[in-house]
mmCIF file of C-alpha atoms in Angstrom:
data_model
loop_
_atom_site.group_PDB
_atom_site.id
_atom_site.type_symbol
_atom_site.label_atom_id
_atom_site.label_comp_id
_atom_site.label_asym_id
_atom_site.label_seq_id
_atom_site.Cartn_x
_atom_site.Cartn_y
_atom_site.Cartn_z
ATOM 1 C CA UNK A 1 23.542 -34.518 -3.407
ATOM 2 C CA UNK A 2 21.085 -31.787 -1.713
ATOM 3 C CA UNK A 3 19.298 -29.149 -2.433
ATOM 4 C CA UNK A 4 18.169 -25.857 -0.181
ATOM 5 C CA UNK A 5 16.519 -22.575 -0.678
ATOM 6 C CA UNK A 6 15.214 -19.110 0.610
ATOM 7 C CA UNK A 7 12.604 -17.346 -0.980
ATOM 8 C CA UNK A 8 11.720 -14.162 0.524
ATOM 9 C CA UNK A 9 8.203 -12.560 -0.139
ATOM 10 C CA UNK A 10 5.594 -11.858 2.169
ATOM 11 C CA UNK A 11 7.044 -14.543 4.430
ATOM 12 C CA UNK A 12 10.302 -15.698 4.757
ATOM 13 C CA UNK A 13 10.338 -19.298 3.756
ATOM 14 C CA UNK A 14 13.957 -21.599 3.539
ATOM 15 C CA UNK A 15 14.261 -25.330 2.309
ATOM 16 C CA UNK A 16 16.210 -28.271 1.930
ATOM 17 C CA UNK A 17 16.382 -32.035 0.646
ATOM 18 C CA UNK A 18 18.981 -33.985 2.295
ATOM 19 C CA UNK A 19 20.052 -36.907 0.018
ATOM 20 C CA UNK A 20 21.952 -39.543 0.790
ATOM 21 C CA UNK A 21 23.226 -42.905 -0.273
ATOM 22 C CA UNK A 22 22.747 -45.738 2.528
ATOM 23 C CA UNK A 23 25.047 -46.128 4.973
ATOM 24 C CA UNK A 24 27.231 -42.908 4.692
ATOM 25 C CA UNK A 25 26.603 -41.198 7.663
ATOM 26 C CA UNK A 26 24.462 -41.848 10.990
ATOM 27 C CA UNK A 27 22.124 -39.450 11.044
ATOM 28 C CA UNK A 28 18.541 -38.457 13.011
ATOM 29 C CA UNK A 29 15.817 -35.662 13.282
ATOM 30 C CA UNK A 30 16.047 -33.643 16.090
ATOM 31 C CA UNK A 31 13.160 -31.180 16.993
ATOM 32 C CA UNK A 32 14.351 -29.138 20.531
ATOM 33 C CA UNK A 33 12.280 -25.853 21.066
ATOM 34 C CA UNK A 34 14.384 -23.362 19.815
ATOM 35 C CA UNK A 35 16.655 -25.949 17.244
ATOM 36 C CA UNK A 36 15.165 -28.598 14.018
ATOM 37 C CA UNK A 37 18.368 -29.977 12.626
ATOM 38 C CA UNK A 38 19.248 -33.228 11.106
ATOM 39 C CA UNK A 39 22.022 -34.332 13.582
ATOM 40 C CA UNK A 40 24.939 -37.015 13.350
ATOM 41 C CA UNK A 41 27.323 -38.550 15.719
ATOM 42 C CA UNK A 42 26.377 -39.502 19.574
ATOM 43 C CA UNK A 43 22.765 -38.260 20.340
ATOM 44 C CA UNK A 44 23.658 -36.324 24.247
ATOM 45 C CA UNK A 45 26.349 -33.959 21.702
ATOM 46 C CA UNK A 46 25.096 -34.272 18.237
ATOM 47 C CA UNK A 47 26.576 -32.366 15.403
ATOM 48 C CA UNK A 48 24.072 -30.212 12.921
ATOM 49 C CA UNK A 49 24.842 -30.287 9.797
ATOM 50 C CA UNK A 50 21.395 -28.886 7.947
ATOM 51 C CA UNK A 51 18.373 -27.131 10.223
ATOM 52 C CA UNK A 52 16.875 -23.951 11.489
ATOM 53 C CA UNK A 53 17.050 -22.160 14.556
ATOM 54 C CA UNK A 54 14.229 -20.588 16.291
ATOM 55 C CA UNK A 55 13.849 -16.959 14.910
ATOM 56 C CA UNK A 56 15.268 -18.075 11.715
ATOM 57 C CA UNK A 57 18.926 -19.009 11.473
ATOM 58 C CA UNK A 58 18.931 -21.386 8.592
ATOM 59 C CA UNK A 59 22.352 -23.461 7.766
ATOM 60 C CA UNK A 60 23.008 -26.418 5.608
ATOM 61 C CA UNK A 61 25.756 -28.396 4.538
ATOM 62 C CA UNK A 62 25.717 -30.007 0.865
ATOM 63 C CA UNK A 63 28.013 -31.463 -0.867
ATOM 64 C CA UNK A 64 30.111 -29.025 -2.858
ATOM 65 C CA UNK A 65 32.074 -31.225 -5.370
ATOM 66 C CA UNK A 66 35.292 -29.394 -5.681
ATOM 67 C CA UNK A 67 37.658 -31.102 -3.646
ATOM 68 C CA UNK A 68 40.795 -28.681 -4.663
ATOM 69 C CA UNK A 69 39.302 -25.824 -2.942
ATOM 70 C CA UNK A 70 39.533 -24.977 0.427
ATOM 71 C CA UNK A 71 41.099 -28.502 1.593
ATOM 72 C CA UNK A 72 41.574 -28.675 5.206
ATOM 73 C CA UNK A 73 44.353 -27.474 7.214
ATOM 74 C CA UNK A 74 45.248 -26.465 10.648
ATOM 75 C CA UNK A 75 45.608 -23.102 11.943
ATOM 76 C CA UNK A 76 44.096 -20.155 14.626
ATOM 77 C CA UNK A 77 43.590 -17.895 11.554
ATOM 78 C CA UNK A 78 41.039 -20.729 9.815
ATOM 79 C CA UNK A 79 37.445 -21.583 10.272
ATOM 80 C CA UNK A 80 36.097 -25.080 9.111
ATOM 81 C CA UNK A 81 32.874 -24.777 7.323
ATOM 82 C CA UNK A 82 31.601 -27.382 9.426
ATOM 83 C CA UNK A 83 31.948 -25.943 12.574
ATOM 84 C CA UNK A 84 30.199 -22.480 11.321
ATOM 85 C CA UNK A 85 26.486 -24.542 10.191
ATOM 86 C CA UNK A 86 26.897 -26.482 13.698
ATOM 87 C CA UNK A 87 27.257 -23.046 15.601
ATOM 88 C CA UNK A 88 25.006 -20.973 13.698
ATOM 89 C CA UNK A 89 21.780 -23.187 13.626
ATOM 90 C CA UNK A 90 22.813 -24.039 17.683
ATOM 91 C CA UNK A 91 22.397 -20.453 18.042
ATOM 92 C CA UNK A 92 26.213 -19.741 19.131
ATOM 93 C CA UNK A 93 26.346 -17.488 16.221
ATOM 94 C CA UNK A 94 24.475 -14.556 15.043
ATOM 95 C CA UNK A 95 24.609 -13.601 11.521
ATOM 96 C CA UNK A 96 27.001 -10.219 11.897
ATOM 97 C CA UNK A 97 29.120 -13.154 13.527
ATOM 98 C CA UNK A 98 29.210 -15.466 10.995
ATOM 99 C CA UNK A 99 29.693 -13.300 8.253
ATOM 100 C CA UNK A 100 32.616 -11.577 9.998
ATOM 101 C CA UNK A 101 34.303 -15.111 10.470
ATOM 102 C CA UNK A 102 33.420 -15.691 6.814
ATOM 103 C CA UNK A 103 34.957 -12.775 5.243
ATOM 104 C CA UNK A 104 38.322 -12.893 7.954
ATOM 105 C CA UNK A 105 38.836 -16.592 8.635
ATOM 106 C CA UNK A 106 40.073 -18.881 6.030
ATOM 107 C CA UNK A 107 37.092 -21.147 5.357
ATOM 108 C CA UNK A 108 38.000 -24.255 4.854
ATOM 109 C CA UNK A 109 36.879 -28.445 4.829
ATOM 110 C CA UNK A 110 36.717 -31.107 7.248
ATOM 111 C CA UNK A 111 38.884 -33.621 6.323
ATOM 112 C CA UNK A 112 38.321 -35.441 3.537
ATOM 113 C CA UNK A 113 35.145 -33.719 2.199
ATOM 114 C CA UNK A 114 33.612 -30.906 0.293
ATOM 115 C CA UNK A 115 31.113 -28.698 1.519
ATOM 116 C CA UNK A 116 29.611 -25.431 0.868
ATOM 117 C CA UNK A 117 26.523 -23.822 2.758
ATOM 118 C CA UNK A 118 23.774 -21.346 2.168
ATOM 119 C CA UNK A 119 23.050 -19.213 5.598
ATOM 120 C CA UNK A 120 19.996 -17.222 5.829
ATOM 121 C CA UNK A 121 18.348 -15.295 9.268
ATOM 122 C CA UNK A 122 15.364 -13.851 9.781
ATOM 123 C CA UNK A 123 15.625 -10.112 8.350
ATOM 124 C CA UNK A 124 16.074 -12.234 5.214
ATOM 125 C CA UNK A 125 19.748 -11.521 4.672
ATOM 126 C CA UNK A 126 21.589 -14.594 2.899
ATOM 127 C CA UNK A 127 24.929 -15.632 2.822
ATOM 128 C CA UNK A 128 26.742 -17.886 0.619
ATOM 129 C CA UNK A 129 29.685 -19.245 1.925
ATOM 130 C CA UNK A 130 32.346 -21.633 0.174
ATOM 131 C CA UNK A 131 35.762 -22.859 1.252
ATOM 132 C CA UNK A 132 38.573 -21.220 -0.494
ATOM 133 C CA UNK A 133 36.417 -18.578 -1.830
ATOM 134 C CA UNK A 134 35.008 -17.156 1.249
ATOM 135 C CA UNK A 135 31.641 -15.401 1.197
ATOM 136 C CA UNK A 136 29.013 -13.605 -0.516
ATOM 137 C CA UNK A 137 25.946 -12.069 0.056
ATOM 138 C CA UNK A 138 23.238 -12.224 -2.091
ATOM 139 C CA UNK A 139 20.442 -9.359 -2.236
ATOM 140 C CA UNK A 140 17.839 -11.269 -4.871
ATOM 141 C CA UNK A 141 14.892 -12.606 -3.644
ATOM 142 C CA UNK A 142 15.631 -16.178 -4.514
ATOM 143 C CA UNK A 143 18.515 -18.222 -3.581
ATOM 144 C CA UNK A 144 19.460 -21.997 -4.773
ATOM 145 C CA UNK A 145 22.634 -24.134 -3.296
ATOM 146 C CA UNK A 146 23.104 -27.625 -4.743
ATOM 147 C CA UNK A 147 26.617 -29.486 -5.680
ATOM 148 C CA UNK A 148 28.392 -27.211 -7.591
ATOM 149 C CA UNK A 149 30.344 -24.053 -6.621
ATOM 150 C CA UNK A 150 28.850 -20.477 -6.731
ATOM 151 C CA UNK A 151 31.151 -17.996 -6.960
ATOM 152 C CA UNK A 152 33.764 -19.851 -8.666
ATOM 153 C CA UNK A 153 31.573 -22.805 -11.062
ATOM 154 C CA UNK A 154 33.543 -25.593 -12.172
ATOM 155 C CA UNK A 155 35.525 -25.396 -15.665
ATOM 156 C CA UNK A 156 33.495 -28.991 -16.647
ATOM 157 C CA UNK A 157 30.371 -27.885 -15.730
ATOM 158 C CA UNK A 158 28.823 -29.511 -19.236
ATOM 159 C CA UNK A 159 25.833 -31.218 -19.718
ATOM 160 C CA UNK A 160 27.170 -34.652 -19.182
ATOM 161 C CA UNK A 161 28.280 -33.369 -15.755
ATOM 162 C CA UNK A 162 24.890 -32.213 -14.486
ATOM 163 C CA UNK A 163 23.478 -34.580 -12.697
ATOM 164 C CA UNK A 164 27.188 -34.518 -10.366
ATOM 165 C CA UNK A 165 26.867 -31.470 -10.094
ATOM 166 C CA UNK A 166 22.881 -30.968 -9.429
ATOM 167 C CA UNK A 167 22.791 -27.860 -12.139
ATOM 168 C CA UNK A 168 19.094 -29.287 -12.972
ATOM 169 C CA UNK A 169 17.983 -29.312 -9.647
ATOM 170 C CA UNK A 170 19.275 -26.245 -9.247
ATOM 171 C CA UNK A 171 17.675 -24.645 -12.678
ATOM 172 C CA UNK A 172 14.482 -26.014 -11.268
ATOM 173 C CA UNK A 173 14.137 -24.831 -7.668
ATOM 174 C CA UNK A 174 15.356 -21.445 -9.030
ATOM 175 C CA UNK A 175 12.874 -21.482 -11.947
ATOM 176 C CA UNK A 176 10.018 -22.130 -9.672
ATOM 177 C CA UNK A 177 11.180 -19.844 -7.267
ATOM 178 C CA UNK A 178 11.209 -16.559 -9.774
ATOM 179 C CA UNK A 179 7.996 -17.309 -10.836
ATOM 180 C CA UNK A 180 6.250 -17.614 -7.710
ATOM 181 C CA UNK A 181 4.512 -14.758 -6.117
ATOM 182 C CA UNK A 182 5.128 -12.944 -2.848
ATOM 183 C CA UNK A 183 2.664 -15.464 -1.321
ATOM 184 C CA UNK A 184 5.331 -17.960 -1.452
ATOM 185 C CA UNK A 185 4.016 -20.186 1.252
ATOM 186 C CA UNK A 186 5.507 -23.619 3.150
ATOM 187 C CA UNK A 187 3.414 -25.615 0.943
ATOM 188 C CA UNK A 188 4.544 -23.953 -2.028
ATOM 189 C CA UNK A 189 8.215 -24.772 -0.675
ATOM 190 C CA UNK A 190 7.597 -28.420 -0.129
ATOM 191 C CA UNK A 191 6.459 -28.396 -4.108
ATOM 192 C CA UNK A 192 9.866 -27.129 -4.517
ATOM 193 C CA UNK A 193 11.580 -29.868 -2.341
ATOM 194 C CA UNK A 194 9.255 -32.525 -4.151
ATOM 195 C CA UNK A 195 9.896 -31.226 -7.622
ATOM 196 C CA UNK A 196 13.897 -31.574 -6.788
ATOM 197 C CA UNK A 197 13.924 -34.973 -4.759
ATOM 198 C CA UNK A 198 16.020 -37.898 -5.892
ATOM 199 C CA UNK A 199 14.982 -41.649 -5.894
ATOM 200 C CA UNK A 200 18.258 -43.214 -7.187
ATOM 201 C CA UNK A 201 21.527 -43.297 -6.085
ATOM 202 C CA UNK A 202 21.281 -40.693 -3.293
ATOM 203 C CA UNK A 203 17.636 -40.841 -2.068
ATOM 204 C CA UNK A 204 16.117 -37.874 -0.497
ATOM 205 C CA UNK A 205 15.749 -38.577 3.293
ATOM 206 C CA UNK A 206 14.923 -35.675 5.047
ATOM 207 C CA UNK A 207 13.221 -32.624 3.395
ATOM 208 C CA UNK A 208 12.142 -29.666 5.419
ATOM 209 C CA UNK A 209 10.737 -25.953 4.752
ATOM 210 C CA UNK A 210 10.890 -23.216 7.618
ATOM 211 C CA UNK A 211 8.244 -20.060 7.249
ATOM 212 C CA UNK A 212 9.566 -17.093 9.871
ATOM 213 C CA UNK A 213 5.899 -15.900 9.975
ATOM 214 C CA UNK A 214 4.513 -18.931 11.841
ATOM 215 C CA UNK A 215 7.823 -19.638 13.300
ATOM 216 C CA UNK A 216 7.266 -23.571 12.535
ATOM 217 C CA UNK A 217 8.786 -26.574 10.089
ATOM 218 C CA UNK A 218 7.666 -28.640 8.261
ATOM 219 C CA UNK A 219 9.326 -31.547 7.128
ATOM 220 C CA UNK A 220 9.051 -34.763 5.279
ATOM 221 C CA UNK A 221 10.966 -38.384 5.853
ATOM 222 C CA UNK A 222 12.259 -40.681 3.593
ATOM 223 C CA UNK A 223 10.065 -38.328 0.323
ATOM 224 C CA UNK A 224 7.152 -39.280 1.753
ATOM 225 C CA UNK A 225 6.025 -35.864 0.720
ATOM 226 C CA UNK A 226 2.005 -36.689 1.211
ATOM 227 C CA UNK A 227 3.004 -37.480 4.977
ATOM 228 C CA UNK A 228 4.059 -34.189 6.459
ATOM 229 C CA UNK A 229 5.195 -33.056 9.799
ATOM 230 C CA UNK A 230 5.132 -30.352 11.817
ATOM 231 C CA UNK A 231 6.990 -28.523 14.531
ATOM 232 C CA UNK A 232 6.521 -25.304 16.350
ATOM 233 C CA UNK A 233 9.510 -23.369 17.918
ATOM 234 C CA UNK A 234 8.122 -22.544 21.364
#
């Protein structure tokens, strides 16, 4: 499952609820001063696979549920999608970067999975990027990424599919997101990341909004959404 976000207003604000079924991946909370990511694998080299970068780089990796697109394969002239999130919020990417690997590479899976992501940086520019389909950028205001595919939705995309594909979640964030004002704050995003979060099935374990005005996070463990943290990029 998962849901993220970027409203832009008077601040800059980006979201996301990981969720995740027990015992899938490995995963832990790391706050560095220029780096919050949700990591997995060994803790001295850990991958990041959703978080923000000091100054604003914003990456994420949900679950995409189209497994025929952009299935991995070798090659110089291919990018996994994987490797872009992990480089961008590390801050071994900049954003003209990324989107020229985006638009000229192949995008493609890691093995076995399927994964799109939603990029954002601090000027507010957003980029949508999905294996075998590339990348887009979008110029609204408000941007949603949950299960499904963007550019190129799914032919069963009926209501009895919803749920798999998180097209509620993703009419929700959106609908609260047009119809908030340009005061958009980070409590206003957690409300978002609350109204969104999942108890069954794939539980919502690590929920986070970034605001580029006070440069901080705050984030939320395990949907305990009335016990917040915070952490300030130095």
């Amino acid at each position: 499952m998962c849901t993220g976000f970027v409203k832009k207003g008077k601040d800059l604000i980006c979201g996301f609820n990981m969720d995740l079924p027990d015992g899938v991946w490995n995963y832990r909370v790391y706050t560095r001063k220029d780096q919050f990511f949700v990591g997995v694998g060994p803790a001295f080299a850990p991958i990041r696979i959703h978080g923000v970068g000091s100054g604003g780089r914003f990456g994420n990796l949900p679950y995409m549920n189209a497994p025929e697109r952009g299935r991995f394969r070798l090659g110089f002239g291919r990018r996994r999608i994987d490797s872009l999130v992990h480089r961008y919020i590390g801050g071994k990417l900049d954003f003209d970067r990324l989107e020229h690997l985006a638009r000229t590479k192949e995008i493609v899976n890691l093995p076995g999975h399927s994964m799109h992501s939603l990029f954002c940086d601090a000027e507010g520019r957003i980029l949508l990027v999905e294996p075998g389909d590339g990348a887009r950028r979008i110029e609204e205001n408000e941007a949603v990424i949950s299960n499904f595919p963007l550019m190129v939705p799914p032919e069963d995309l009926t209501p009895e599919r919803h749920g798999f594909y998180g097209v509620d979640r993703y009419d929700r964030a959106m609908s609260m997101l047009r119809t908030a004002g340009d005061d958009f704050s980070m409590a206003d995003g957690m409300e978002v990341l609350r109204a969104v979060a999942q108890r069954q099935y794939a539980p919502t374990r690590v929920s986070f909004v970034y605001s580029r005005r006070e440069n901080a996070v705050l984030y939320a463990l395990e949907g305990q959404f009335d016990k917040l943290h915070r952490w300030e990029f130095a």
